[in-house]
Amino acid sequence: GQSLEQPSEVTAVEGAIVQINCTYQTSGFYGLSWYQQHDGGAPTFLSYNGLDGLEETGRFSSFLSRSDSYGYLLLQELQMKDSASYFCAVRDQGSNDYKLSFGAGTTVTVRA
Amino acid sequence: DAMVIQNPRYQVTQFGKPVTLSCSQTLNHNVMYWYQQKSSQAPKLLFHYYDKDFNNEADTPDNFQSRRPNTSFCFLDIRSPGLGDAAMYLCATSRDIELGFPHFGDGTRLSIL
């Protein structure tokens, strides 16, 4: 089985930096990914870490430490449009073929 | 252009009345998934198809069925919807199970009267 923990909500002002932590427990591990979901919309893929270290994509970066079963998503130069829910997800080899399981999500609210 | 298309965006049905949600994809991906997402919760996998092979999650109620008549289309059938089945239903596709990350459609929000 697998479980993921991430904070339920974060509030910050425009231009700030926000870090969303994710800790996980899995029976196997095939990478940590992050999804963004705006209210009423579909989850959209943001980033993936299969190996330890930092992956940078524009204003967003994601980090993984497999030895700590921990990762984070870093949102820089926050903009109002970044207000959304952010989900970490792990792929593990459980009983059902590399199932992708999601954390409960972190609601990020950006204030002017 | 939308690559994973779900119709309708909003569906209202009556308690106990069968309902079908549809999903189509233009990506030619091998895998199609159905997720259920309730308010402020994570998407929960119901089942997935790898080509024609159906894989049901152990805790998916028998009330939920799926059909995949061809590569492009996948349907979610709820035989007797209960009030607890009101949710957003998300269809997603990926190139394969091991390497692809799901691309989600915009979802169908199901309401039960």
mmCIF file of C-alpha atoms in Angstrom:
data_model
loop_
_atom_site.group_PDB
_atom_site.id
_atom_site.type_symbol
_atom_site.label_atom_id
_atom_site.label_comp_id
_atom_site.label_asym_id
_atom_site.label_seq_id
_atom_site.Cartn_x
_atom_site.Cartn_y
_atom_site.Cartn_z
ATOM 1 C CA GLY A 1 0.000 0.000 0.000
ATOM 2 C CA GLN A 2 0.932 3.630 -0.085
ATOM 3 C CA SER A 3 0.229 6.848 1.808
ATOM 4 C CA LEU A 4 1.178 10.444 1.134
ATOM 5 C CA GLU A 5 1.080 13.453 3.418
ATOM 6 C CA GLN A 6 1.066 17.084 2.400
ATOM 7 C CA PRO A 7 -0.203 20.241 4.114
ATOM 8 C CA SER A 8 -3.849 21.018 3.525
ATOM 9 C CA GLU A 9 -3.431 24.693 2.726
ATOM 10 C CA VAL A 10 -0.917 27.490 2.278
ATOM 11 C CA THR A 11 -1.499 31.224 1.866
ATOM 12 C CA ALA A 12 1.063 33.666 0.491
ATOM 13 C CA VAL A 13 1.273 37.021 -1.257
ATOM 14 C CA GLU A 14 2.114 37.730 -4.872
ATOM 15 C CA GLY A 15 5.822 37.518 -5.567
ATOM 16 C CA ALA A 16 6.503 35.260 -2.598
ATOM 17 C CA ILE A 17 7.951 31.735 -2.574
ATOM 18 C CA VAL A 18 5.954 28.745 -1.361
ATOM 19 C CA GLN A 19 7.258 25.261 -0.629
ATOM 20 C CA ILE A 20 4.812 22.351 -0.470
ATOM 21 C CA ASN A 21 6.243 19.298 1.252
ATOM 22 C CA CYS A 22 5.207 15.733 0.559
ATOM 23 C CA THR A 23 6.206 12.641 2.511
ATOM 24 C CA TYR A 24 5.286 9.207 1.281
ATOM 25 C CA GLN A 25 5.266 5.562 2.211
ATOM 26 C CA THR A 26 5.123 3.007 -0.583
ATOM 27 C CA SER A 27 5.771 -0.663 -1.043
ATOM 28 C CA GLY A 28 7.885 0.154 -4.098
ATOM 29 C CA PHE A 29 8.814 3.477 -5.609
ATOM 30 C CA TYR A 30 8.835 4.621 -9.208
ATOM 31 C CA GLY A 31 8.931 8.368 -8.903
ATOM 32 C CA LEU A 32 7.180 11.373 -7.393
ATOM 33 C CA SER A 33 5.111 13.688 -9.529
ATOM 34 C CA TRP A 34 3.174 16.883 -8.981
ATOM 35 C CA TYR A 35 -0.141 18.004 -10.414
ATOM 36 C CA GLN A 36 -1.905 21.362 -10.356
ATOM 37 C CA GLN A 37 -5.672 21.603 -10.299
ATOM 38 C CA HIS A 38 -7.623 24.834 -10.543
ATOM 39 C CA ASP A 39 -11.069 24.920 -9.013
ATOM 40 C CA GLY A 40 -13.476 23.063 -11.301
ATOM 41 C CA GLY A 41 -10.710 22.036 -13.679
ATOM 42 C CA ALA A 42 -8.697 18.937 -14.449
ATOM 43 C CA PRO A 43 -5.399 18.047 -12.796
ATOM 44 C CA THR A 44 -2.495 19.034 -15.034
ATOM 45 C CA PHE A 45 0.945 17.467 -14.831
ATOM 46 C CA LEU A 46 3.649 19.790 -13.482
ATOM 47 C CA SER A 47 6.790 17.782 -12.822
ATOM 48 C CA TYR A 48 8.352 14.420 -12.125
ATOM 49 C CA ASN A 49 11.323 13.280 -10.030
ATOM 50 C CA GLY A 50 12.596 9.758 -10.511
ATOM 51 C CA LEU A 51 16.020 10.384 -9.006
ATOM 52 C CA ASP A 52 17.236 12.461 -6.059
ATOM 53 C CA GLY A 53 17.731 16.140 -6.641
ATOM 54 C CA LEU A 54 16.089 19.223 -8.010
ATOM 55 C CA GLU A 55 14.147 19.547 -11.256
ATOM 56 C CA GLU A 56 13.421 23.076 -12.456
ATOM 57 C CA THR A 57 10.686 24.112 -14.866
ATOM 58 C CA GLY A 58 10.364 27.870 -15.059
ATOM 59 C CA ARG A 59 9.037 29.276 -11.810
ATOM 60 C CA PHE A 60 8.322 25.811 -10.436
ATOM 61 C CA SER A 61 10.910 23.376 -9.080
ATOM 62 C CA SER A 62 10.522 19.958 -7.539
ATOM 63 C CA PHE A 63 12.904 18.097 -5.270
ATOM 64 C CA LEU A 64 13.186 14.486 -4.216
ATOM 65 C CA SER A 65 15.104 12.665 -1.500
ATOM 66 C CA ARG A 66 14.424 8.950 -1.799
ATOM 67 C CA SER A 67 16.327 8.096 1.385
ATOM 68 C CA ASP A 68 13.988 10.401 3.322
ATOM 69 C CA SER A 69 10.861 9.445 1.353
ATOM 70 C CA TYR A 70 10.342 13.167 0.932
ATOM 71 C CA GLY A 71 9.871 15.669 -1.798
ATOM 72 C CA TYR A 72 8.704 19.212 -2.277
ATOM 73 C CA LEU A 73 7.311 21.541 -4.878
ATOM 74 C CA LEU A 74 8.690 25.070 -4.885
ATOM 75 C CA LEU A 75 6.600 27.835 -6.375
ATOM 76 C CA GLN A 76 8.561 31.029 -6.981
ATOM 77 C CA GLU A 77 7.475 34.558 -7.921
ATOM 78 C CA LEU A 78 3.930 33.652 -7.021
ATOM 79 C CA GLN A 79 1.189 34.980 -9.269
ATOM 80 C CA MET A 80 -2.543 35.159 -8.669
ATOM 81 C CA LYS A 81 -3.070 32.459 -11.299
ATOM 82 C CA ASP A 82 -1.062 30.050 -9.136
ATOM 83 C CA SER A 83 -3.985 29.851 -6.712
ATOM 84 C CA ALA A 84 -4.956 26.203 -7.072
ATOM 85 C CA SER A 85 -4.680 22.809 -5.441
ATOM 86 C CA TYR A 86 -1.393 20.958 -5.781
ATOM 87 C CA PHE A 87 -1.199 17.182 -5.491
ATOM 88 C CA CYS A 88 1.848 15.021 -5.049
ATOM 89 C CA ALA A 89 1.537 11.536 -6.485
ATOM 90 C CA VAL A 90 3.674 8.440 -6.315
ATOM 91 C CA ARG A 91 3.815 5.506 -8.632
ATOM 92 C CA ASP A 92 4.486 2.250 -6.879
ATOM 93 C CA GLN A 93 4.296 -1.357 -7.842
ATOM 94 C CA GLY A 94 1.466 -2.522 -5.720
ATOM 95 C CA SER A 95 -0.966 -5.285 -6.493
ATOM 96 C CA ASN A 96 -2.318 -3.337 -9.428
ATOM 97 C CA ASP A 97 0.463 -2.581 -11.830
ATOM 98 C CA TYR A 98 2.265 0.642 -11.077
ATOM 99 C CA LYS A 99 -0.725 2.490 -9.732
ATOM 100 C CA LEU A 100 -0.448 6.273 -9.430
ATOM 101 C CA SER A 101 -1.735 7.380 -6.020
ATOM 102 C CA PHE A 102 -2.395 10.980 -5.038
ATOM 103 C CA GLY A 103 -1.982 12.887 -1.804
ATOM 104 C CA ALA A 104 -4.962 14.792 -0.414
ATOM 105 C CA GLY A 105 -3.777 18.033 -2.017
ATOM 106 C CA THR A 106 -2.552 21.424 -0.813
ATOM 107 C CA THR A 107 -4.713 24.449 -1.524
ATOM 108 C CA VAL A 108 -2.519 27.433 -2.333
ATOM 109 C CA THR A 109 -4.125 30.853 -2.028
ATOM 110 C CA VAL A 110 -2.237 33.813 -3.445
ATOM 111 C CA ARG A 111 -3.209 37.234 -2.122
ATOM 112 C CA ALA A 112 -2.478 40.593 -3.688
ATOM 113 C CA ASP B 1 -7.003 21.301 -28.812
ATOM 114 C CA ALA B 2 -8.476 19.034 -26.171
ATOM 115 C CA MET B 3 -6.835 15.621 -26.211
ATOM 116 C CA VAL B 4 -8.943 13.914 -23.551
ATOM 117 C CA ILE B 5 -12.569 14.862 -23.984
ATOM 118 C CA GLN B 6 -15.284 14.139 -21.483
ATOM 119 C CA ASN B 7 -18.979 14.570 -22.097
ATOM 120 C CA PRO B 8 -21.009 15.984 -20.625
ATOM 121 C CA ARG B 9 -19.260 18.447 -18.287
ATOM 122 C CA TYR B 10 -22.217 18.343 -15.919
ATOM 123 C CA GLN B 11 -24.606 15.432 -15.494
ATOM 124 C CA VAL B 12 -27.647 15.249 -13.283
ATOM 125 C CA THR B 13 -29.379 11.953 -12.637
ATOM 126 C CA GLN B 14 -31.933 10.594 -10.234
ATOM 127 C CA PHE B 15 -31.217 8.323 -7.331
ATOM 128 C CA GLY B 16 -31.076 4.777 -8.674
ATOM 129 C CA LYS B 17 -31.277 5.747 -12.363
ATOM 130 C CA PRO B 18 -28.418 4.342 -14.461
ATOM 131 C CA VAL B 19 -26.054 6.887 -15.946
ATOM 132 C CA THR B 20 -23.182 6.664 -18.419
ATOM 133 C CA LEU B 21 -20.263 9.057 -18.657
ATOM 134 C CA SER B 22 -18.120 9.113 -21.756
ATOM 135 C CA CYS B 23 -14.504 9.826 -22.527
ATOM 136 C CA SER B 24 -12.614 9.993 -25.798
ATOM 137 C CA GLN B 25 -8.965 10.586 -26.583
ATOM 138 C CA THR B 26 -6.992 11.687 -29.614
ATOM 139 C CA LEU B 27 -3.606 10.688 -28.196
ATOM 140 C CA ASN B 28 -3.776 7.018 -29.178
ATOM 141 C CA HIS B 29 -2.660 6.123 -25.673
ATOM 142 C CA ASN B 30 -2.784 2.518 -24.544
ATOM 143 C CA VAL B 31 -4.099 3.190 -21.059
ATOM 144 C CA MET B 32 -7.350 4.850 -20.035
ATOM 145 C CA TYR B 33 -8.261 5.503 -16.410
ATOM 146 C CA TRP B 34 -11.347 6.543 -14.506
ATOM 147 C CA TYR B 35 -10.897 8.475 -11.280
ATOM 148 C CA GLN B 36 -13.500 9.676 -8.806
ATOM 149 C CA GLN B 37 -12.812 12.953 -7.013
ATOM 150 C CA LYS B 38 -14.966 14.280 -4.210
ATOM 151 C CA SER B 39 -14.772 17.828 -2.942
ATOM 152 C CA SER B 40 -11.404 18.724 -1.407
ATOM 153 C CA GLN B 41 -10.140 15.168 -1.809
ATOM 154 C CA ALA B 42 -7.548 13.469 -3.969
ATOM 155 C CA PRO B 43 -8.563 11.717 -7.173
ATOM 156 C CA LYS B 44 -9.280 8.066 -6.403
ATOM 157 C CA LEU B 45 -8.616 5.456 -9.067
ATOM 158 C CA LEU B 46 -11.660 3.328 -9.877
ATOM 159 C CA PHE B 47 -10.228 1.194 -12.695
ATOM 160 C CA HIS B 48 -8.122 1.324 -15.787
ATOM 161 C CA TYR B 49 -7.794 -0.369 -19.170
ATOM 162 C CA TYR B 50 -4.474 -1.329 -20.672
ATOM 163 C CA ASP B 51 -5.613 -1.807 -24.265
ATOM 164 C CA LYS B 52 -8.525 -4.198 -23.786
ATOM 165 C CA ASP B 53 -7.370 -5.546 -20.434
ATOM 166 C CA PHE B 54 -9.559 -4.289 -17.620
ATOM 167 C CA ASN B 55 -8.110 -3.712 -14.154
ATOM 168 C CA ASN B 56 -10.483 -3.008 -11.300
ATOM 169 C CA GLU B 57 -9.391 -1.484 -8.000
ATOM 170 C CA ALA B 58 -10.202 -3.751 -5.076
ATOM 171 C CA ASP B 59 -12.353 -1.139 -3.343
ATOM 172 C CA THR B 60 -14.322 0.009 -6.391
ATOM 173 C CA PRO B 61 -18.011 -0.724 -5.761
ATOM 174 C CA ASP B 62 -19.752 -3.235 -8.032
ATOM 175 C CA ASN B 63 -22.123 -0.427 -8.941
ATOM 176 C CA PHE B 64 -19.388 0.982 -11.182
ATOM 177 C CA GLN B 65 -18.648 -0.640 -14.519
ATOM 178 C CA SER B 66 -16.598 0.369 -17.516
ATOM 179 C CA ARG B 67 -16.449 -0.351 -21.220
ATOM 180 C CA ARG B 68 -13.762 0.356 -23.774
ATOM 181 C CA PRO B 69 -15.108 -0.525 -27.239
ATOM 182 C CA ASN B 70 -12.001 0.787 -29.015
ATOM 183 C CA THR B 71 -8.740 2.637 -28.371
ATOM 184 C CA SER B 72 -10.344 6.060 -28.461
ATOM 185 C CA PHE B 73 -13.399 5.655 -26.257
ATOM 186 C CA CYS B 74 -14.063 4.597 -22.701
ATOM 187 C CA PHE B 75 -17.311 4.691 -20.747
ATOM 188 C CA LEU B 76 -18.143 4.709 -17.065
ATOM 189 C CA ASP B 77 -21.492 3.146 -16.196
ATOM 190 C CA ILE B 78 -23.038 3.663 -12.781
ATOM 191 C CA ARG B 79 -25.836 1.138 -12.519
ATOM 192 C CA SER B 80 -27.742 2.502 -9.531
ATOM 193 C CA PRO B 81 -26.331 5.831 -8.422
ATOM 194 C CA GLY B 82 -26.593 6.683 -4.750
ATOM 195 C CA LEU B 83 -26.216 10.073 -3.115
ATOM 196 C CA GLY B 84 -22.671 9.149 -2.171
ATOM 197 C CA ASP B 85 -21.721 8.825 -5.834
ATOM 198 C CA ALA B 86 -22.054 12.555 -6.439
ATOM 199 C CA ALA B 87 -18.550 13.602 -7.427
ATOM 200 C CA MET B 88 -16.290 14.748 -10.224
ATOM 201 C CA TYR B 89 -15.379 11.843 -12.514
ATOM 202 C CA LEU B 90 -12.067 12.247 -14.266
ATOM 203 C CA CYS B 91 -10.942 10.302 -17.287
ATOM 204 C CA ALA B 92 -7.221 10.145 -17.972
ATOM 205 C CA THR B 93 -4.930 8.477 -20.461
ATOM 206 C CA SER B 94 -1.275 7.538 -20.552
ATOM 207 C CA ARG B 95 0.979 6.007 -23.147
ATOM 208 C CA ASP B 96 1.667 3.015 -20.924
ATOM 209 C CA ILE B 97 1.482 1.955 -17.331
ATOM 210 C CA GLU B 98 5.112 2.170 -16.348
ATOM 211 C CA LEU B 99 6.325 5.344 -17.925
ATOM 212 C CA GLY B 100 3.450 7.571 -18.907
ATOM 213 C CA PHE B 101 1.892 10.097 -16.583
ATOM 214 C CA PRO B 102 -1.842 10.501 -16.919
ATOM 215 C CA HIS B 103 -3.297 13.296 -19.027
ATOM 216 C CA PHE B 104 -6.654 14.229 -17.556
ATOM 217 C CA GLY B 105 -9.830 15.378 -19.216
ATOM 218 C CA ASP B 106 -11.824 18.254 -17.746
ATOM 219 C CA GLY B 107 -14.076 15.861 -15.881
ATOM 220 C CA THR B 108 -17.808 15.310 -15.570
ATOM 221 C CA ARG B 109 -19.441 16.616 -12.426
ATOM 222 C CA LEU B 110 -22.224 14.210 -11.465
ATOM 223 C CA SER B 111 -25.117 15.311 -9.276
ATOM 224 C CA ILE B 112 -27.700 12.929 -7.844
ATOM 225 C CA LEU B 113 -31.232 14.117 -7.138
#
